[in-house]
XYZ file of C-alpha atoms in Angstrom:
411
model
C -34.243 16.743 41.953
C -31.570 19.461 43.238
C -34.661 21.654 43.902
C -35.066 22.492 40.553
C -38.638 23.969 39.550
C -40.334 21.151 36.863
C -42.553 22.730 34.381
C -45.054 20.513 31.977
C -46.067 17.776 34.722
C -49.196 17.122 34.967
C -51.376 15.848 37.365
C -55.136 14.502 37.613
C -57.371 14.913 40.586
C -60.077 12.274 41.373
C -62.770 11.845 43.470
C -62.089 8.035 44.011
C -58.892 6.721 46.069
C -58.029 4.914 43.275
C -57.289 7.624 41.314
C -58.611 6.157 37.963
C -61.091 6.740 35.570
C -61.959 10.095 33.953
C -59.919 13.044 36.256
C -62.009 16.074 37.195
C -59.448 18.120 36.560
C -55.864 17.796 35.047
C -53.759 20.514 35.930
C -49.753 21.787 34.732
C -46.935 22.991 36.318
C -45.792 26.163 35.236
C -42.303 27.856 35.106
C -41.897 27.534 38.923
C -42.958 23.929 39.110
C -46.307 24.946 40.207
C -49.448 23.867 39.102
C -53.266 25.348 40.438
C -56.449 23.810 40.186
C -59.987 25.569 40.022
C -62.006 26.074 43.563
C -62.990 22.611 44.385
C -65.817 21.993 46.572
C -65.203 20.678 50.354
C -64.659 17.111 50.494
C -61.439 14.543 49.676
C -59.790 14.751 46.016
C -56.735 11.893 45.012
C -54.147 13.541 43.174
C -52.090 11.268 40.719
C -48.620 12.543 38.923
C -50.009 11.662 35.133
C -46.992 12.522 33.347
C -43.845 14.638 33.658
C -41.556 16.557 30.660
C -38.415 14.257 28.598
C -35.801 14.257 30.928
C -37.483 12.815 34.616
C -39.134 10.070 35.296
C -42.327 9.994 36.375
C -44.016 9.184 39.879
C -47.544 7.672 38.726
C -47.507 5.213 41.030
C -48.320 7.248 44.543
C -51.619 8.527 45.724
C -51.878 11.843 47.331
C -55.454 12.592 49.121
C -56.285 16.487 49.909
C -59.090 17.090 51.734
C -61.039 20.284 52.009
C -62.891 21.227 54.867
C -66.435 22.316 54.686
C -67.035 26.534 55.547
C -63.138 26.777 53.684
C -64.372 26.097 50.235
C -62.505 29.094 48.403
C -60.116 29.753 51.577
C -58.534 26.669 51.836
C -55.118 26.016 49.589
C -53.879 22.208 49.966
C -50.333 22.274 49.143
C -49.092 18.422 47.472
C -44.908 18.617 46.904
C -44.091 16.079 44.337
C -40.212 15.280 43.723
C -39.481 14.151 40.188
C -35.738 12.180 39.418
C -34.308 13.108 36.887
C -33.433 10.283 34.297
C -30.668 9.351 33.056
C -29.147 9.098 29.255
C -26.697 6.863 27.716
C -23.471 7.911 25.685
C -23.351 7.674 22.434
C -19.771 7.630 20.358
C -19.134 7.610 16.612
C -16.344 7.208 15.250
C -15.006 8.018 11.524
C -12.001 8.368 9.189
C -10.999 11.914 8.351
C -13.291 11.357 5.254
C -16.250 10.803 7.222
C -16.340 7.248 6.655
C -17.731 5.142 9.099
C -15.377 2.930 11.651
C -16.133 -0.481 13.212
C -13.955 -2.227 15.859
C -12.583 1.033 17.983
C -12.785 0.483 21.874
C -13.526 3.324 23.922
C -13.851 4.170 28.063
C -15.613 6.326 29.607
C -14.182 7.948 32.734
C -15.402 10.755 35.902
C -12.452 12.866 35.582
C -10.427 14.719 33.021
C -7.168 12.740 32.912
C -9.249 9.387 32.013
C -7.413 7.823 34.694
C -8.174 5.137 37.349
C -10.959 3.276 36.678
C -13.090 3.929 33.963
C -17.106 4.047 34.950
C -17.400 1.548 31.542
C -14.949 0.051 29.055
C -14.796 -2.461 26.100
C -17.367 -0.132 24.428
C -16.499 -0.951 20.776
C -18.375 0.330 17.635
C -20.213 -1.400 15.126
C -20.206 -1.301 11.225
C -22.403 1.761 11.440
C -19.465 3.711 13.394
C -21.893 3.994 16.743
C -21.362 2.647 20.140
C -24.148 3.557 22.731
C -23.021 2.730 26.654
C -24.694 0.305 28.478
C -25.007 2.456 31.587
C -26.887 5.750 31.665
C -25.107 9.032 33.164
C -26.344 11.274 35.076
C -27.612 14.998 33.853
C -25.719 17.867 34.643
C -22.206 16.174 35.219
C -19.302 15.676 33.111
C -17.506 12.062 31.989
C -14.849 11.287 29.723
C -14.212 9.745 26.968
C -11.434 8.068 25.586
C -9.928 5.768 22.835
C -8.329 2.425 24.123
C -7.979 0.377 20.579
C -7.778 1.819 16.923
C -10.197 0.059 14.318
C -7.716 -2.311 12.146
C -5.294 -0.212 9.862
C -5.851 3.018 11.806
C -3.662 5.342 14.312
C -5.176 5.225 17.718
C -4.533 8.662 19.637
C -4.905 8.186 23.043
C -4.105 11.756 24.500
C -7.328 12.645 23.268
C -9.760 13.124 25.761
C -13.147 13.916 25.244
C -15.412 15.790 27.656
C -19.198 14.910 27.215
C -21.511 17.504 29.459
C -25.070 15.353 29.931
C -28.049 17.349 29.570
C -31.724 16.805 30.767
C -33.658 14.950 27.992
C -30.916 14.263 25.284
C -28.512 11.155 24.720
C -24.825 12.409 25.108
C -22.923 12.559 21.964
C -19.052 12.418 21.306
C -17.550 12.157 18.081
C -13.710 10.911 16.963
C -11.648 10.489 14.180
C -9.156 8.460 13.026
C -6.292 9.096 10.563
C -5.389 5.903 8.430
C -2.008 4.331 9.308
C 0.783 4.567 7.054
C 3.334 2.222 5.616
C 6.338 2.117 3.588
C 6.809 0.683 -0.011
C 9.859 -1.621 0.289
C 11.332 -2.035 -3.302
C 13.428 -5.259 -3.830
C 15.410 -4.923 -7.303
C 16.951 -8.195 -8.870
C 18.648 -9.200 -12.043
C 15.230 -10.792 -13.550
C 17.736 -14.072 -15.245
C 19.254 -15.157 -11.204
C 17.583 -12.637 -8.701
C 20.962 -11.134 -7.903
C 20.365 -7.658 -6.327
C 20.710 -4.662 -7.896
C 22.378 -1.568 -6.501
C 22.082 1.896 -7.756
C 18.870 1.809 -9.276
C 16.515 5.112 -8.887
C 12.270 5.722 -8.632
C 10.091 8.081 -7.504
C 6.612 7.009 -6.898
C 3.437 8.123 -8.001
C -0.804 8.081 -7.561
C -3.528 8.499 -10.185
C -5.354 11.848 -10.205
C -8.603 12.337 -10.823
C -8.270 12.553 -14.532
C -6.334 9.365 -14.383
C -3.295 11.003 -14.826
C 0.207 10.046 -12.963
C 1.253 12.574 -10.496
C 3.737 12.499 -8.091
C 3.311 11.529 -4.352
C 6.563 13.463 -4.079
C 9.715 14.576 -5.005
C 12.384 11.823 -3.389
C 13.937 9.571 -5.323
C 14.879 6.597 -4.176
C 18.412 4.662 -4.898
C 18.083 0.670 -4.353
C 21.419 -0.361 -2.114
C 23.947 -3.002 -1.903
C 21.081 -5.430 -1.186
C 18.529 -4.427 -3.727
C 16.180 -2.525 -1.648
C 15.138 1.055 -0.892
C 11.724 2.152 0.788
C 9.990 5.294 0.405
C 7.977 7.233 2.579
C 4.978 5.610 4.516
C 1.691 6.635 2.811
C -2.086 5.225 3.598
C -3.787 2.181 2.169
C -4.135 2.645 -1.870
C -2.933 2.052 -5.083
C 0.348 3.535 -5.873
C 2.868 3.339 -8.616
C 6.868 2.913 -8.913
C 8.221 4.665 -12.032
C 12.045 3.821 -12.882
C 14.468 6.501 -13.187
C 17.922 5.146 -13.740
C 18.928 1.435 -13.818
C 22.177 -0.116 -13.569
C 24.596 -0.004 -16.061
C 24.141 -3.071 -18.249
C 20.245 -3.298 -17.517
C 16.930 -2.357 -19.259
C 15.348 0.499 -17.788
C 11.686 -0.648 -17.391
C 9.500 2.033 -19.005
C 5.797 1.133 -17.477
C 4.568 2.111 -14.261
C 4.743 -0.455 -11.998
C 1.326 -0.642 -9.700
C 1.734 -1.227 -5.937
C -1.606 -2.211 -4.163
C -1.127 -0.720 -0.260
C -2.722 -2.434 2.473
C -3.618 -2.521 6.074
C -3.232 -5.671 5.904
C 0.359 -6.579 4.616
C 1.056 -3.372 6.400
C 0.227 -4.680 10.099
C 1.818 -8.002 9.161
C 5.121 -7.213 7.730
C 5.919 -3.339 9.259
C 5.836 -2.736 5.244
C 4.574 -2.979 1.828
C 7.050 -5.276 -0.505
C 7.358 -4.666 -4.007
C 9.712 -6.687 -6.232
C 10.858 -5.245 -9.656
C 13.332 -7.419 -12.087
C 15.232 -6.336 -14.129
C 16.804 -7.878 -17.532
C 19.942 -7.642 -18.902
C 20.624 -5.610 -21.657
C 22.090 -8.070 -24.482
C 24.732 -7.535 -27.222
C 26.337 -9.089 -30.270
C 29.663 -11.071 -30.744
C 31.373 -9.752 -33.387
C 33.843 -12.144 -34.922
C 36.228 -10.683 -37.169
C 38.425 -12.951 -39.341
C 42.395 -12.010 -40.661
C 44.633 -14.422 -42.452
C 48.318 -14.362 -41.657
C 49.026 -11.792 -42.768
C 46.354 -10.186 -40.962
C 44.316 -9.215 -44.491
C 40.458 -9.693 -44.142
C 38.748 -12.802 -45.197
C 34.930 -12.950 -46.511
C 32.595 -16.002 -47.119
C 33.866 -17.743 -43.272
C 30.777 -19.377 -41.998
C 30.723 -19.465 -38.213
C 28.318 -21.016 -35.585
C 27.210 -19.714 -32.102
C 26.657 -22.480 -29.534
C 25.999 -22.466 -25.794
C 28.062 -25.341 -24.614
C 31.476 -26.492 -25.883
C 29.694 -30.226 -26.173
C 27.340 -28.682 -28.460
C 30.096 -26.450 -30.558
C 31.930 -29.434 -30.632
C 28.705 -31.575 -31.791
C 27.608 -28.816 -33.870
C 23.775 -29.148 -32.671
C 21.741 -26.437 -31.049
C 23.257 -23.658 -33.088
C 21.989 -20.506 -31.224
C 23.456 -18.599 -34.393
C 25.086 -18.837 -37.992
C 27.040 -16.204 -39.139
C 29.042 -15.274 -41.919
C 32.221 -12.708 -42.673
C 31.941 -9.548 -45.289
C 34.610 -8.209 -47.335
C 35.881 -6.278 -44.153
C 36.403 -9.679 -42.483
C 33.585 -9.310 -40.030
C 30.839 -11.438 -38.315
C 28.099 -9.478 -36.158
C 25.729 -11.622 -33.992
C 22.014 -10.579 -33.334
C 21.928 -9.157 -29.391
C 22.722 -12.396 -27.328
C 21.378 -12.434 -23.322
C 24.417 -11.254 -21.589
C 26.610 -12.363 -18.145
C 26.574 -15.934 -20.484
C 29.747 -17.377 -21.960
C 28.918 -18.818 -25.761
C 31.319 -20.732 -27.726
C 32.010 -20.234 -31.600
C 33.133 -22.708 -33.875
C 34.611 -22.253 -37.691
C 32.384 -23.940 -39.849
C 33.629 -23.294 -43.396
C 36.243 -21.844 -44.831
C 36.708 -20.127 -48.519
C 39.258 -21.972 -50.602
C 42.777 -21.389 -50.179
C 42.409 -21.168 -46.388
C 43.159 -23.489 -43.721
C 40.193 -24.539 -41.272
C 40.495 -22.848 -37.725
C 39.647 -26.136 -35.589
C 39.682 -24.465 -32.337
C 36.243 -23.845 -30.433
C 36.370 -20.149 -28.983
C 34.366 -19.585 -25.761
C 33.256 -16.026 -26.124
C 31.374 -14.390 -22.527
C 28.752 -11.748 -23.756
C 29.418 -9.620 -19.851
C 26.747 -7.481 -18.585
C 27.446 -3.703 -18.979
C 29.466 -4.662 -22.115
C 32.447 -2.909 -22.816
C 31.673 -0.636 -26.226
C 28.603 -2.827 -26.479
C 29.400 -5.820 -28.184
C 31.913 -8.858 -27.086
C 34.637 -9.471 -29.858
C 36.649 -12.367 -30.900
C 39.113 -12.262 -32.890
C 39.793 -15.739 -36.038
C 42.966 -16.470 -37.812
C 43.231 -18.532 -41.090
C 46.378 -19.842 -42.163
C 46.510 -19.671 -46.152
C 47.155 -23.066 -47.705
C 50.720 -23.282 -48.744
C 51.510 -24.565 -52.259
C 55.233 -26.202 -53.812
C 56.580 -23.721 -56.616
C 58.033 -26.007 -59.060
C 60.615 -24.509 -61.672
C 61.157 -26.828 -64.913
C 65.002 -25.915 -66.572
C 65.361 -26.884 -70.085
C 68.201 -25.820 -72.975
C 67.348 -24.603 -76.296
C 66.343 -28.105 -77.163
C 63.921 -28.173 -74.508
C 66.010 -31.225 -73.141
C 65.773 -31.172 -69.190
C 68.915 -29.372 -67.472
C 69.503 -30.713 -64.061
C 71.773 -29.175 -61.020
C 70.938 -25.503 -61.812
C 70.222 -24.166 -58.307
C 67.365 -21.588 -57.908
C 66.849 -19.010 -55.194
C 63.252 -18.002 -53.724
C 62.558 -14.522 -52.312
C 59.921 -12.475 -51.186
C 60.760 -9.192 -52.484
C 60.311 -8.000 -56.258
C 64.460 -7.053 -56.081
């Protein structure tokens, strides 16, 4: 083919115009694509092409006869011209991540020129779970075809300015390698008030990965601030297991401590542009403090009061969320209560010498508390008593109409 000497066929010469059985002679071409046989006595010889080096294909089918004269035995050279094809090899692609890992599902094309356009010679070539796609035609030696990437395997970027020239060769399979580098997606944080999935603004992360020594290190060094609507994303990074660690919460909320794990896949990637991750938070709670004056506004111990969360139930005095009860400075101190609720708080019992408070306080624990604790503030009326003043004479006979003045002052 092309002229091109073939060395290593070989050919057998008979006596029979079959050309089978035992050969008399098997001869090879050399370098130049000749081969020579011994000095053959006159007569007529079959030559038969018995096999021919990896890369043509072989003419074993045809017959050639040679005859030799008698009187030019030694004189005579027969010249037989064989033309061997040369065969053609199939293209083989594999395709991998940029860890070497094997890729299924990526559709390739191969094309005759360099800009892969017009028709491609073959598409729909896809690999299978081993990476590998081989052509189903076979391309000729000595020219060039190429190569490109139609479709991405699932979760992967496709790049489809690459263009890969593959340059066949006489006896080998042409080979092309690509990789892929894994797509990437955003983490979408959605921050809500954990007790009625309000959003919550103004809350900070960073994220992080797991090292090798299962340590956390950071991906790295943004910080993210949740908006007005709760949300913030962070960069895009590849399929894997991340984690969210809280920086800052809102005023009035817990600050989670843990790191929160975010599983990253192709899979919620493709289908929602984004990875979601939803982090509550919950309130940070506080006390009611109830402090308790008389009127005069002097302290008063020993007053028993009850928490309740409804009015009915204050009223009813059942469900008692808490039962407090004043010191010697007049004061009442709840244990931390869930805040943004509005509890009620009833007088329950009173010391002697003090009128009963009837009224039923409703007392809102708010979120962000000011100076940390919600206080209400109790007044107890003393009990008033008569002062009776009994006049007598030096008898200790009862004097009546003497007319007696009360003040509050020593003078």
């Amino acid at each position: 083919d092309a002229n091109a000497p073939v060395a290593g066929a070989v050919f057998g010469i008979y006596d029979n115009a079959a050309a089978e059985g035992k050969a008399i002679e098997e001869i090879t071409t050399n370098a130049q694509g000749i081969a020579t046989s011994t000095a053959l006595k006159p007569g007529t010889y079959y030559v038969r092409e018995l096999s021919v080096p990896n890369g043509y294909i072989a003419d074993t089918e045809t017959v050639t006869p040679v005859t030799i004269a008698i009187g030019n035995e030694g004189k005579q050279v027969v010249t037989v011209n064989r033309v061997n094809e040369r065969q053609d090899y199939q293209i083989r692609i594999t395709k991998t991540n940029l860890s070497g890992e094997k890729l299924a599902g990526a559709v390739f094309a191969i094309y005759d020129n360099a800009q892969a356009s017009g028709t491609p010679i073959e598409t729909g070539l896809t690999t299978g779970a081993n990476g590998v796609v081989l052509s189903a035609k076979s391309y000729e030696p000595g020219k060039t075809y190429y190569v490109k990437e139609i479709e991405a395997p699932f979760g992967y970027k496709a790049d489809e300015t690459i263009i890969r020239p593959v340059t066949m060769e006489i006896g080998k399979i042409g080979e092309v390698a690509f990789q892929n580098a894994m797509k990437e997606y955003p983490i979408k944080i959605y921050k809500t008030d954990s007790a009625n999935d309000e959003p919550l603004a103004g809350v900070t992360f960073q994220l992080y990965q797991k090292n090798g020594l299962n340590e956390y290190v950071l991906v790295s060094e943004a910080v993210y601030e949740t908006a007005a609507d709760g949300t913030v994303a962070t960069l895009a990074v590849v399929p894997g297991t991340y984690y969210l660690k809280e920086v800052a919460g809102q005023g009035g909320y817990e600050v989670l401590e843990d790191y929160i794990p975010v599983r990253v896949t192709a899979e919620e990637g493709e289908a929602k542009g984004y990875i979601a991750a939803n982090v509550t938070n919950d309130r940070t709670p506080y006390p009611i403090e109830i402090v308790k004056v008389d009127d005069i506004n002097a302290a008063v111990k020993d007053v028993v009061f009850g928490v309740y969360a409804s009015e009915a139930d204050a009223q009813a005095e059942t469900n008692e969320l808490a039962q407090v009860t004043t010191g010697t400075d007049g004061k009442a101190r709840t244990e931390a209560l869930p805040a943004g609720v509005t509890y009620y708080v009833k007088e329950l019992s009173v010391p002697a010498g003090y009128v009963k408070n009837l009224t039923i306080f409703p007392v809102t624990v708010g979120i962000n508390q000011a100076n940390q604790v919600a206080v209400q503030g109790v007044r107890n009326d003393r009990v008033k008593y008569p002062v009776e003043v009994a006049k007598v004479d030096e008898n200790n006979a009862p004097v009546a109409g003497v007319v007696f003045g009360i003040y509050d002052n020593a003078a």
